[in-house]
Tab-separated table of C-alpha atoms in Angstrom:
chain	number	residue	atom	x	y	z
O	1	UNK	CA	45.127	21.683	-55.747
O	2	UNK	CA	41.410	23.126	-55.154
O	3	UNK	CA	39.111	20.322	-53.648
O	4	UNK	CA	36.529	19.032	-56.038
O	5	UNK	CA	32.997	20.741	-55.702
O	6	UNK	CA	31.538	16.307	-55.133
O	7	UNK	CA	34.678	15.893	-52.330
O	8	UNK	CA	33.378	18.984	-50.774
O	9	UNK	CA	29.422	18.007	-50.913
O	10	UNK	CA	31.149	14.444	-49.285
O	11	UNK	CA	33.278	15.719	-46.292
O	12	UNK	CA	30.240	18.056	-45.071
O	13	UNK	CA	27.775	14.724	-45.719
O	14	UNK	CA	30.300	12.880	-43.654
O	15	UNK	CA	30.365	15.450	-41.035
O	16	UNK	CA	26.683	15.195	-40.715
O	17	UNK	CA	26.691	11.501	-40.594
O	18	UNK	CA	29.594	11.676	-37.751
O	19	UNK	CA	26.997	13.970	-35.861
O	20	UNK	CA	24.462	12.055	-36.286
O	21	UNK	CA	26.079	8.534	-35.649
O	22	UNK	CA	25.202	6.290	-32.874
O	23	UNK	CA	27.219	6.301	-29.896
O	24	UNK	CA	29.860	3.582	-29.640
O	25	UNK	CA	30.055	2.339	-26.631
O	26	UNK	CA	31.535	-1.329	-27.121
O	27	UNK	CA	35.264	0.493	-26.784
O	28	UNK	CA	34.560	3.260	-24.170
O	29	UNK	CA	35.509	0.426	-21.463
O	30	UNK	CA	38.636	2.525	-19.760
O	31	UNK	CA	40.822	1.386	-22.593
O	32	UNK	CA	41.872	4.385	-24.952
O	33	UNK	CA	40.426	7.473	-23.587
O	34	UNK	CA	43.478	9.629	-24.211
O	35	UNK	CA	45.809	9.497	-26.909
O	36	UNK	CA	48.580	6.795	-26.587
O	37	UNK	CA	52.123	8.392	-25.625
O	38	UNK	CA	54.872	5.674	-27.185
O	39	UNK	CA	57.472	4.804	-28.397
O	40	UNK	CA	57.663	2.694	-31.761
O	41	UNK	CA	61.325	1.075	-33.047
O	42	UNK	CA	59.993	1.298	-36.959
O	43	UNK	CA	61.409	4.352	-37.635
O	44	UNK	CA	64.567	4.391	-36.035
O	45	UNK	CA	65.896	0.855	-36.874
O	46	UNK	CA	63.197	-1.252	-38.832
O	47	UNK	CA	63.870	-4.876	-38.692
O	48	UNK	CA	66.924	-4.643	-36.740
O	49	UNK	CA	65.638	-4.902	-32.913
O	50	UNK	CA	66.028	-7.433	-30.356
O	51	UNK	CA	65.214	-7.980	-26.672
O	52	UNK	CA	68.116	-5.522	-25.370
O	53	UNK	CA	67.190	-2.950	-27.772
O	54	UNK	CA	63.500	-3.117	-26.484
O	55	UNK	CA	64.999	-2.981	-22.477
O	56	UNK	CA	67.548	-0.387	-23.359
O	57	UNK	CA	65.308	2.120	-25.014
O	58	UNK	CA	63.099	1.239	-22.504
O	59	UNK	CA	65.624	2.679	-19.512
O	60	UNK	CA	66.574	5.434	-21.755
O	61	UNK	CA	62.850	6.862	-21.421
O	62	UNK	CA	62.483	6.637	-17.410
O	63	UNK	CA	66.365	8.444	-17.543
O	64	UNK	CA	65.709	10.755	-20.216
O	65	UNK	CA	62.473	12.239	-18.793
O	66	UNK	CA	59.818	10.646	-21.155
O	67	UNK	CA	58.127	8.866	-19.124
O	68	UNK	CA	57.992	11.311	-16.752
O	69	UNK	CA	56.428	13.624	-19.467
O	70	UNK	CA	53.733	10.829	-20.141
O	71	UNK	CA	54.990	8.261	-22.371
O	72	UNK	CA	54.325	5.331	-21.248
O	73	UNK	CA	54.153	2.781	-23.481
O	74	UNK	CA	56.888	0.716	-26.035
O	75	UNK	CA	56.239	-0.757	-28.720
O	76	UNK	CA	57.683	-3.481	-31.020
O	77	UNK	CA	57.392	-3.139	-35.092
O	78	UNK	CA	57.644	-4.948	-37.737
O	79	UNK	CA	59.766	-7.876	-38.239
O	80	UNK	CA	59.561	-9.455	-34.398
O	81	UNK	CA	58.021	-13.257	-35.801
O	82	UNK	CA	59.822	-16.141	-36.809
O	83	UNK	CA	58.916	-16.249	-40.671
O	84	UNK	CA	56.734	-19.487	-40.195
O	85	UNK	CA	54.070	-20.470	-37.873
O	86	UNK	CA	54.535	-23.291	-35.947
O	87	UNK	CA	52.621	-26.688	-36.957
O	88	UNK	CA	49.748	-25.740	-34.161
O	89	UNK	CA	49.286	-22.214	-36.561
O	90	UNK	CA	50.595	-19.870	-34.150
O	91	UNK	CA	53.084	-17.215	-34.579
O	92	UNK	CA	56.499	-17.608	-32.317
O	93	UNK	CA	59.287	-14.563	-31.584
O	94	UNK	CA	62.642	-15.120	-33.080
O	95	UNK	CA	64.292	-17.808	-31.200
O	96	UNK	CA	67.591	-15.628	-31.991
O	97	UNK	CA	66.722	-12.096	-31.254
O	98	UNK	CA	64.034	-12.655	-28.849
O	99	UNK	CA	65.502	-15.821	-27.137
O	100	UNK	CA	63.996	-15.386	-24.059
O	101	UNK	CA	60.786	-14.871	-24.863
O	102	UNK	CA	58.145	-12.480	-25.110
O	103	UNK	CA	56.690	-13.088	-21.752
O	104	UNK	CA	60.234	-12.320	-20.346
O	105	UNK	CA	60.047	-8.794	-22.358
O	106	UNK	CA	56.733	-7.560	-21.335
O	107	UNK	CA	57.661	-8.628	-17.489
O	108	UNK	CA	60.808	-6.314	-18.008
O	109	UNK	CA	58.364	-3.553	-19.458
O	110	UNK	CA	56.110	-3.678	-17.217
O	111	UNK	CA	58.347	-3.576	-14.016
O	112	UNK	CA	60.011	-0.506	-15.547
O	113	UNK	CA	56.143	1.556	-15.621
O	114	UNK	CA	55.341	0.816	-19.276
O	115	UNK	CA	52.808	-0.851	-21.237
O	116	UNK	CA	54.068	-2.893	-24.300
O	117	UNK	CA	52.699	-3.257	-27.380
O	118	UNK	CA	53.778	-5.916	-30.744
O	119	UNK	CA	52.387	-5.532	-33.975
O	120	UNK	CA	50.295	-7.472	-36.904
O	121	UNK	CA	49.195	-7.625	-40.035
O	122	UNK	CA	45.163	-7.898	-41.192
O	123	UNK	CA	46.864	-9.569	-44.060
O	124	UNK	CA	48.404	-13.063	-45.347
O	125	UNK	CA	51.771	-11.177	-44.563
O	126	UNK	CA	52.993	-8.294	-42.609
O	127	UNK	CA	54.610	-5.141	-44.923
O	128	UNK	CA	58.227	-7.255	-44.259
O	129	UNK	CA	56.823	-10.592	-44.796
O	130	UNK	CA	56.367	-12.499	-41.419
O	131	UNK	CA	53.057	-14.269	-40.060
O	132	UNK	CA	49.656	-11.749	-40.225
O	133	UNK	CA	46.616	-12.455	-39.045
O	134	UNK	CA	44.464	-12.955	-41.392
O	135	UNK	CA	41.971	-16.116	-40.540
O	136	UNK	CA	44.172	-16.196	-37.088
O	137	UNK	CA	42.440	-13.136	-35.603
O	138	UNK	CA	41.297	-14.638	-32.050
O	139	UNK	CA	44.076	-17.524	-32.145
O	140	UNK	CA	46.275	-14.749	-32.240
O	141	UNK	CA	44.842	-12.024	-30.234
O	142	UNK	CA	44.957	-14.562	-27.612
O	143	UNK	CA	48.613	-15.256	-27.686
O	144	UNK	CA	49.596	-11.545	-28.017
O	145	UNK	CA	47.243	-11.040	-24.333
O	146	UNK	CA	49.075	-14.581	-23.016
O	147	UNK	CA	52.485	-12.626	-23.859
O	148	UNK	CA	51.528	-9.554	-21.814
O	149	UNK	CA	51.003	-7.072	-24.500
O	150	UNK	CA	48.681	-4.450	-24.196
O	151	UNK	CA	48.957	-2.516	-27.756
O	152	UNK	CA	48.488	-4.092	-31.202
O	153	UNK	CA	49.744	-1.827	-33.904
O	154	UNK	CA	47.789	-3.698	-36.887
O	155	UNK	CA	48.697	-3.086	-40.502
O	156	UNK	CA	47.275	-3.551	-44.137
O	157	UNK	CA	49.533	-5.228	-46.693
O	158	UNK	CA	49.066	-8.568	-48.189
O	159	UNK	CA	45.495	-8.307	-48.748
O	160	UNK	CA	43.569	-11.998	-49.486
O	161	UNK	CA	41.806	-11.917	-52.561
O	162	UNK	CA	38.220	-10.651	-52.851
O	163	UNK	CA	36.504	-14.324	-53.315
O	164	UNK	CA	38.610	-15.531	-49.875
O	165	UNK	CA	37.999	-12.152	-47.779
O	166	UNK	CA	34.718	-11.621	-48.500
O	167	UNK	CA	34.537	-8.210	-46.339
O	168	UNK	CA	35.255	-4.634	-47.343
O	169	UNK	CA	38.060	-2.639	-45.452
O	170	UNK	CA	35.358	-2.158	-42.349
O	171	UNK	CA	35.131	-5.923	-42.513
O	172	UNK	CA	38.785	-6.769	-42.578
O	173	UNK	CA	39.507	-4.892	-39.120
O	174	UNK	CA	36.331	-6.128	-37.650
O	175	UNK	CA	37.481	-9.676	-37.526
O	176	UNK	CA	40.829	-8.699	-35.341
O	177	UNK	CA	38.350	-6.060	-33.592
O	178	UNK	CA	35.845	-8.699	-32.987
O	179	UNK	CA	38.493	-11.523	-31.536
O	180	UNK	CA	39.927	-8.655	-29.342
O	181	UNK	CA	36.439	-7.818	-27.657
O	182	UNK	CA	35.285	-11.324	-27.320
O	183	UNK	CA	38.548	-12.239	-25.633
O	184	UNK	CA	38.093	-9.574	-23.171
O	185	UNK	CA	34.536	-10.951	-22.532
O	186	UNK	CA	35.700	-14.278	-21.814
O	187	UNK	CA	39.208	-13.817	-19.497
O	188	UNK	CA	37.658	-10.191	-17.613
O	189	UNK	CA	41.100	-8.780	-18.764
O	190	UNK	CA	40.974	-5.256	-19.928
O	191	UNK	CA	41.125	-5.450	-23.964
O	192	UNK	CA	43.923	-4.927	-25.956
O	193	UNK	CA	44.255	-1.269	-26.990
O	194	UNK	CA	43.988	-1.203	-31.030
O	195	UNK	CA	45.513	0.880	-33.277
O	196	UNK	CA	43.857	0.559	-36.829
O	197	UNK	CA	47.361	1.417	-39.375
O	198	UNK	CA	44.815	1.173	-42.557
O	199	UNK	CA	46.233	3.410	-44.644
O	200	UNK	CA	44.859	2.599	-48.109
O	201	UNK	CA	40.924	4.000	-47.132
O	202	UNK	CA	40.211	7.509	-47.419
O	203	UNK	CA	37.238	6.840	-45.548
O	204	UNK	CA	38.438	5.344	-42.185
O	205	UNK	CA	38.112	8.174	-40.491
O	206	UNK	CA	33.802	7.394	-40.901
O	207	UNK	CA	33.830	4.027	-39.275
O	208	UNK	CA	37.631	3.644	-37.195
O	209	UNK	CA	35.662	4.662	-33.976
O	210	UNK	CA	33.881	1.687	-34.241
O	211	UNK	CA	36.432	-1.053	-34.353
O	212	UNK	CA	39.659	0.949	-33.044
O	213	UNK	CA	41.139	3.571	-30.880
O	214	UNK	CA	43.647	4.772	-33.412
O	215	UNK	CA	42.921	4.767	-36.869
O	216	UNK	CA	45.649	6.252	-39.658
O	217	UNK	CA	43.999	8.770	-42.307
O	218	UNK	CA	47.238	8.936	-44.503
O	219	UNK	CA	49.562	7.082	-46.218
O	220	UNK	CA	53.257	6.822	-44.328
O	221	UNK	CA	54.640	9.744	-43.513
O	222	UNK	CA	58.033	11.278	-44.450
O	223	UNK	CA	60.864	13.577	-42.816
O	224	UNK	CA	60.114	16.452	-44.474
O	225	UNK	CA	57.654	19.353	-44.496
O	226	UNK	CA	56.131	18.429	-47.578
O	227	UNK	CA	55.006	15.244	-46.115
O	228	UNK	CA	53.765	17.006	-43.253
O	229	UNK	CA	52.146	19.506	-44.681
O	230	UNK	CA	49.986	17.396	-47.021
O	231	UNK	CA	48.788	15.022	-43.502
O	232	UNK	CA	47.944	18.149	-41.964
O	233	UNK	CA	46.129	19.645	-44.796
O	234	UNK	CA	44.251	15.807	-45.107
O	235	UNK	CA	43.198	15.899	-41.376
O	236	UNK	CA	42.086	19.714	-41.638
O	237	UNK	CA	38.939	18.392	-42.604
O	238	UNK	CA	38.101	15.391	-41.057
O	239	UNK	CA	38.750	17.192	-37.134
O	240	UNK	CA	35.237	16.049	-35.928
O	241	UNK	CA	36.268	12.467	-36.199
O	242	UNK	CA	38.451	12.709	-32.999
O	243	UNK	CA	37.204	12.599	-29.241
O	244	UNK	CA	37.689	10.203	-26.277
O	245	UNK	CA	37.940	6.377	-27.139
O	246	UNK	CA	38.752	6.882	-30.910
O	247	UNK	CA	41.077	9.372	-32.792
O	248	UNK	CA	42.408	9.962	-36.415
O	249	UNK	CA	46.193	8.816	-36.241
O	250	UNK	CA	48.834	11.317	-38.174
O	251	UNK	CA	51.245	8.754	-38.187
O	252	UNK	CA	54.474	8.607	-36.018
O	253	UNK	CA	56.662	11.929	-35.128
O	254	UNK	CA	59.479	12.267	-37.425
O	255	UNK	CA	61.539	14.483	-35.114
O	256	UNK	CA	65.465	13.518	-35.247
O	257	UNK	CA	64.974	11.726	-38.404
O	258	UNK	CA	65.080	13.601	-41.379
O	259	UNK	CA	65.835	17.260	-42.615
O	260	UNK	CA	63.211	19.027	-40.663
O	261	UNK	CA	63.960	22.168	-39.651
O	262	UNK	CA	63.577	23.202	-35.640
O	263	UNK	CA	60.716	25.080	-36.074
O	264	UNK	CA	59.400	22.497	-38.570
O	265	UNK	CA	59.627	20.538	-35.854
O	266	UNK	CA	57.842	22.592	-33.602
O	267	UNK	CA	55.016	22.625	-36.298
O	268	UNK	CA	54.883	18.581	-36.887
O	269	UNK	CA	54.986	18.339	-32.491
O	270	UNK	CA	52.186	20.985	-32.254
O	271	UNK	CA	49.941	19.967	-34.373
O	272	UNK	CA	49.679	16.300	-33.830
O	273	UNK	CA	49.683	17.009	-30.330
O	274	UNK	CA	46.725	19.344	-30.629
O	275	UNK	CA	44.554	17.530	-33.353
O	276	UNK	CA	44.985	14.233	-30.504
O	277	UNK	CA	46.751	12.337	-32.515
O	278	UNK	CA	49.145	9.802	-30.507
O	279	UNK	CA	52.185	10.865	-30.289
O	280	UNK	CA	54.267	7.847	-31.291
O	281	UNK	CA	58.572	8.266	-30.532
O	282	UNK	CA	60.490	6.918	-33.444
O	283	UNK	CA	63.771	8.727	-32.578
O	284	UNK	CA	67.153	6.732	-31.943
O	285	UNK	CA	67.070	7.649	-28.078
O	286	UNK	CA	70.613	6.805	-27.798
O	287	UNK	CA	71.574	9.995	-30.021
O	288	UNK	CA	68.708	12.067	-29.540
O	289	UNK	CA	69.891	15.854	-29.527
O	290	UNK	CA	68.427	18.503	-26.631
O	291	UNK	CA	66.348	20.268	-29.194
O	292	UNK	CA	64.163	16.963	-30.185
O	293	UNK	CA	63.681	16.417	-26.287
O	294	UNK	CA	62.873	20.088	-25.615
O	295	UNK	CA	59.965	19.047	-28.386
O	296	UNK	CA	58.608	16.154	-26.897
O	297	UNK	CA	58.387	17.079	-23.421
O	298	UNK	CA	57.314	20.504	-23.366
O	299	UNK	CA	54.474	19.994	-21.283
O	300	UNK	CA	52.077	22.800	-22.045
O	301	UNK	CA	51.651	20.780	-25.455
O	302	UNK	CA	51.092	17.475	-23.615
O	303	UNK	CA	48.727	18.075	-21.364
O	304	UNK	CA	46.310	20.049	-23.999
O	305	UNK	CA	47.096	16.150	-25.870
O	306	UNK	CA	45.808	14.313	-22.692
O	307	UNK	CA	42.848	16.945	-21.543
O	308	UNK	CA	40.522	15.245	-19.741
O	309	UNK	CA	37.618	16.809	-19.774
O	310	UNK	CA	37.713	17.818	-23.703
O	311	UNK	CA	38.682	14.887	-25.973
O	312	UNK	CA	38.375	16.738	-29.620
O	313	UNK	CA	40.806	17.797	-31.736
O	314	UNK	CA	41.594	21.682	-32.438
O	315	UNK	CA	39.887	22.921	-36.100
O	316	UNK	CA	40.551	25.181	-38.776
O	317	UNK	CA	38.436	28.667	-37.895
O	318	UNK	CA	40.318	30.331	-41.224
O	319	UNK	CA	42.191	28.684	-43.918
O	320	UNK	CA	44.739	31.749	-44.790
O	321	UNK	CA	46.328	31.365	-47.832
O	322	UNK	CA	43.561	29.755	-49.709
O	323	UNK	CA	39.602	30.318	-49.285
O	324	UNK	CA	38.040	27.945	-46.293
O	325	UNK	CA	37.171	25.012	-47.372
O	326	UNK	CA	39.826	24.755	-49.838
O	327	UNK	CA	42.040	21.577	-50.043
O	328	UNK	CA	45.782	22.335	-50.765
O	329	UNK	CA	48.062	19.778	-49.812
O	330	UNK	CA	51.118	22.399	-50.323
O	331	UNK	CA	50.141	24.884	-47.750
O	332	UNK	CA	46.889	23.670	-45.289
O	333	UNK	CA	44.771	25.670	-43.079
O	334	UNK	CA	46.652	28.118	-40.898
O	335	UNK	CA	44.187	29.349	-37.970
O	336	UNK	CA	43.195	26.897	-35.890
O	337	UNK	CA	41.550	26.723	-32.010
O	338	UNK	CA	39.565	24.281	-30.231
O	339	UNK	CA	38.390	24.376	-26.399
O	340	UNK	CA	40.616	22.993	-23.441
O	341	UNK	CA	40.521	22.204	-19.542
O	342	UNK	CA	41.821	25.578	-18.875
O	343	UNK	CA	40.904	27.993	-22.276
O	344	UNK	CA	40.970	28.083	-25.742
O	345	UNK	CA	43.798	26.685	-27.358
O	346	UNK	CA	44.958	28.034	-30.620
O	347	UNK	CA	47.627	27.447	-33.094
O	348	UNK	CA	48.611	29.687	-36.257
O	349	UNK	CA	50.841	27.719	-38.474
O	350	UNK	CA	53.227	29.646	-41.099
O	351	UNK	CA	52.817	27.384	-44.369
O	352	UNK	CA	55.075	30.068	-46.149
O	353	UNK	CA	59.000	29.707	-46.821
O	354	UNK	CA	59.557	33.416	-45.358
O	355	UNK	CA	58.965	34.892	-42.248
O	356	UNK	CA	54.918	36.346	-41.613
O	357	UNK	CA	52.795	38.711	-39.475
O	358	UNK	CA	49.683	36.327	-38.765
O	359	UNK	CA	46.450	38.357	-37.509
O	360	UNK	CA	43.150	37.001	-36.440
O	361	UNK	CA	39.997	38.601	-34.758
O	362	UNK	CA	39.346	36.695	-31.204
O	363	UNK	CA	35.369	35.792	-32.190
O	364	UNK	CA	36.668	34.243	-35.256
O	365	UNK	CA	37.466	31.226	-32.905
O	366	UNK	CA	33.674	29.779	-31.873
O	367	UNK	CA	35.246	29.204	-28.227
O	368	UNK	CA	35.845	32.387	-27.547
O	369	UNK	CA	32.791	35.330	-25.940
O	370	UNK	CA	32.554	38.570	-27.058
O	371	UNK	CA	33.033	41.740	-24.936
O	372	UNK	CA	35.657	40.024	-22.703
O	373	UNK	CA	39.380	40.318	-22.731
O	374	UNK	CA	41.544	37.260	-22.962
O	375	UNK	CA	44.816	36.468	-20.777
O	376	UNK	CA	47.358	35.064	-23.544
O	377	UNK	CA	50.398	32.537	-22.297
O	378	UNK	CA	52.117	31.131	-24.930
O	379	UNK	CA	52.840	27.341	-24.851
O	380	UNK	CA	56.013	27.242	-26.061
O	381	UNK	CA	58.162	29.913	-24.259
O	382	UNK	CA	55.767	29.225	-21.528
O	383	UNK	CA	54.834	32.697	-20.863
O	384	UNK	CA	52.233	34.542	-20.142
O	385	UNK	CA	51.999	37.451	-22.108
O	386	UNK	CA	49.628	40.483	-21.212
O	387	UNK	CA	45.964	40.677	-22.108
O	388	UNK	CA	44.167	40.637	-26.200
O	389	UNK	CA	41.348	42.596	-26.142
O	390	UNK	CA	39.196	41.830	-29.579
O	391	UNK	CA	42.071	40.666	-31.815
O	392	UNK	CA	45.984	39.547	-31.608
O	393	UNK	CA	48.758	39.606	-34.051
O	394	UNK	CA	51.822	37.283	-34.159
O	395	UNK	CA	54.704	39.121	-35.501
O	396	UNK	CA	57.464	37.467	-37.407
O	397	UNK	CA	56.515	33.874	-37.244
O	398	UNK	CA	59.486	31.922	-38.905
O	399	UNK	CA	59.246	29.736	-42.170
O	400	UNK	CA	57.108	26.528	-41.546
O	401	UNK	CA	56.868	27.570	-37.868
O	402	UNK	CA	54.022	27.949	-35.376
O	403	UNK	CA	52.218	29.686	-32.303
O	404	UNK	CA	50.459	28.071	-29.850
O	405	UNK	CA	48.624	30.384	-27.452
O	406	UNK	CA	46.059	29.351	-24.529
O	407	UNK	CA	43.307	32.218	-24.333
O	408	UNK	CA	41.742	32.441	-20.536
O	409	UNK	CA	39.073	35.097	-19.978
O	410	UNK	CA	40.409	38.295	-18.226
O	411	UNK	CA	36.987	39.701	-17.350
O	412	UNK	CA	34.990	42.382	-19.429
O	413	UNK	CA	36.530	44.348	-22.702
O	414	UNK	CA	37.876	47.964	-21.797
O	415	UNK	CA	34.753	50.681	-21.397
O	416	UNK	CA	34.484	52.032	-24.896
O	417	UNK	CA	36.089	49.443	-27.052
O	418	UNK	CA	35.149	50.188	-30.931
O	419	UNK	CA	33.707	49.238	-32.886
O	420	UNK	CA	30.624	48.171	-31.267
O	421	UNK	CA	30.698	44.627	-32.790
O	422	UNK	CA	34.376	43.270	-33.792
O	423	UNK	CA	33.092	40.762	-36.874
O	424	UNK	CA	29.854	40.534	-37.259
O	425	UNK	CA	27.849	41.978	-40.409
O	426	UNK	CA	24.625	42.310	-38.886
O	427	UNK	CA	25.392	44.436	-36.083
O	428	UNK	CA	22.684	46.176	-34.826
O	429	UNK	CA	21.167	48.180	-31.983
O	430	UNK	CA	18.186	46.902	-30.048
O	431	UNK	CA	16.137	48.875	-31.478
O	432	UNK	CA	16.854	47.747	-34.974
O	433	UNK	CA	19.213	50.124	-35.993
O	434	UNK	CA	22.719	48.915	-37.503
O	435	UNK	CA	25.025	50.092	-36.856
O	436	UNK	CA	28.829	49.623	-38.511
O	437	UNK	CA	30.846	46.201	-37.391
């Protein structure tokens, strides 16, 4: 499906705006800088959690090696409330599966090295039909920080109608955005991290750095490559949304949960690890297989995720299969670098069902300087393998699979190297002369 000659004219006029935009510096307060690393119980069993679950999987990250890798926070889902509030107007745990209390859980959290988070509702209702938030934002952003939670996952269903909200989308998250900030204000406690799930906006992505740290771009995501496919084709263009503080959110990793091939898998890990997306568990940990945990822990992928000193996500250079610029939600952009700590980072992406050769000149990347010769390691057999001088090829990348190389510079191209320019159409001598690219 082409994109629309007025959606086109919109995304660059967005892109402008985000370049333009004001600094917001009400949420770069040391909450949020990197991408959250997490694990979430939605996908794995829904509504059916309780206190051990949330201690168990809890040990079965520090034993497994995930928090070791980075992941350091858990997080409860949907379906943790009792279905009522209480006659005061505030939301309780299940006296039954959470009988001992939230404060309890988040001690046991905590003393095991992780952060815990709960989730809400900017509704009347959460998506399963317990207590939101709606006209309860600071009463309840005050209980979830009294409970020890650090994370509020906050979701969009049971919208109020238009004469009782009064607010657009922007507005609605504002008001649990707001309570969160003034709360901080008034205890000195670090603010709850928040993670906007408003996935009924196209436009989030314009405004989420401004009330969140996390902000979803999608609707939910599915198990299989055609889901992930269309999310990655959606956040192709929208890359210059993402930096320190605020990010666009791909959803949570499907890996162990569906039909997705291993190098599909390698595909969905990669590239929501490299556009900065968290990188939200929702695995069963007590049958997770070698091959999903090989995924999530390879560490070359992580730390490009948590780079310090370069927050943005990596960005189409070519599109591949279809003309740049060109929205298919079947196969998305397949080229794609973006600057690191320690090199450029790239990733080619196979969006065919067959094995492919996938070529690209160096210079096509903007991160990457003429006349020099790049060392190439490759971040998934963790290799490093020889030198590219002016262009590289990947041979035989499987169906729905990926490459992810880190480019470092290896000093100055070989004497002689032709031609005398690798890309460019307007090569020319300095005396005017041009000469052929």
């Amino acid at each position: 499906m082409a994109l629309k000659r007025g959606s086109l004219a919109a995304l660059l006029s967005a892109a402008l705006y985000i370049g333009n935009a004001p600094s917001i510096h009400a949420l770069q307060n040391g909450v949020g800088r990197l991408p959250a690393l997490a694990y979430n119980t939605w996908n794995a069993y829904q509504c059916n959690i309780d206190e051990n679950l949330m201690v168990t999987t809890a040990e079965l990250m520090v034993s497994l090696g995930l928090q070791d890798a980075g992941y350091n926070r858990v997080n409860l889902d949907d379906c943790w409330a009792m279905k009522n509030r209480t006659a005061e107007g505030y939301v309780e745990p299940d006296t039954t599966r959470f009988s001992k209390g939230f404060n309890w859980l988040t001690d046991q959290l905590h003393s095991l090295g992780f952060q815990a988070g709960i989730y809400s509702d900017s509704g009347w209702y959460t998506c399963a039909g317990y207590p939101g938030s709606f006209e309860n934002e600071a009463r309840d952003a005050e209980t979830f920080q009294n409970w020890g939670f650090d994370y509020l996952k906050y979701d969009n269903c049971y919208i109020p109608y238009d004469d009782i909200i009064r607010e657009g989308v922007y507005g609605k998250y504002q008001r649990m955005s707001n309570a969160i900030t003034n709360l901080s204000e008034t205890t000195r406690q670090p603010p709850i991290l928040f993670s906007l799930c408003e996935w009924g906006n196209d436009q989030v992505w314009l405004w989420g750095a401004s009330v969140g740290h996390s902000w979803r771009t999608t609707g939910d995501i599915g198990p299989y490559w055609n889901s992930l496919a269309n999310i990655i084709n959606t956040n192709s263009f929208i890359t210059q949304a993402t930096n320190f503080y605020g990010r666009n959110d791909l959803d949570m990793l499907q890996l162990g949960n569906g039909n997705l091939t291993y190098d599909e898998s390698k595909s969905h890990f990669t590239s929501w690890a490299l556009m900065k997306s968290p990188l939200i568990i929702g695995t069963n940990l007590s049958s997770i297989t070698n091959e999903t945990l090989e995924i999530l822990t390879n560490k070359d992928i992580l730390a490009i995720n948590q780079d310090n000193v370069y927050g943005t996500s990596i960005s189409p250079f070519r599109w591949g299969i279809n003309p740049d610029w060109v929205s298919n939600a079947s196969y998305p952009a397949q080229y794609w670098s973006g600057q690191s700590e320690n090199g450029t980072v790239f990733m080619l992406l196979n969006t065919l069902d067959e094995p492919a050769d996938m070529f690209f000149n160096l210079t096509e990347s903007p991160w990457i300087r003429a006349g020099i010769q790049y060392n190439v390691r490759d971040l998934w057999t963790h290799t490093d393998n020889g030198t590219a001088v002016r262009n590289f090829t990947a041979t035989a990348v499987p169906p729905h699979g990926v490459v992810a190389l880190l480019l470092t510079e290896a000093g100055d191209e070989p004497a002689g190297t032709m031609p005398l320019c690798a890309v460019w159409a307007q090569c020319a001598a300095q005396n005017g002369t041009y000469v052929q690219g």
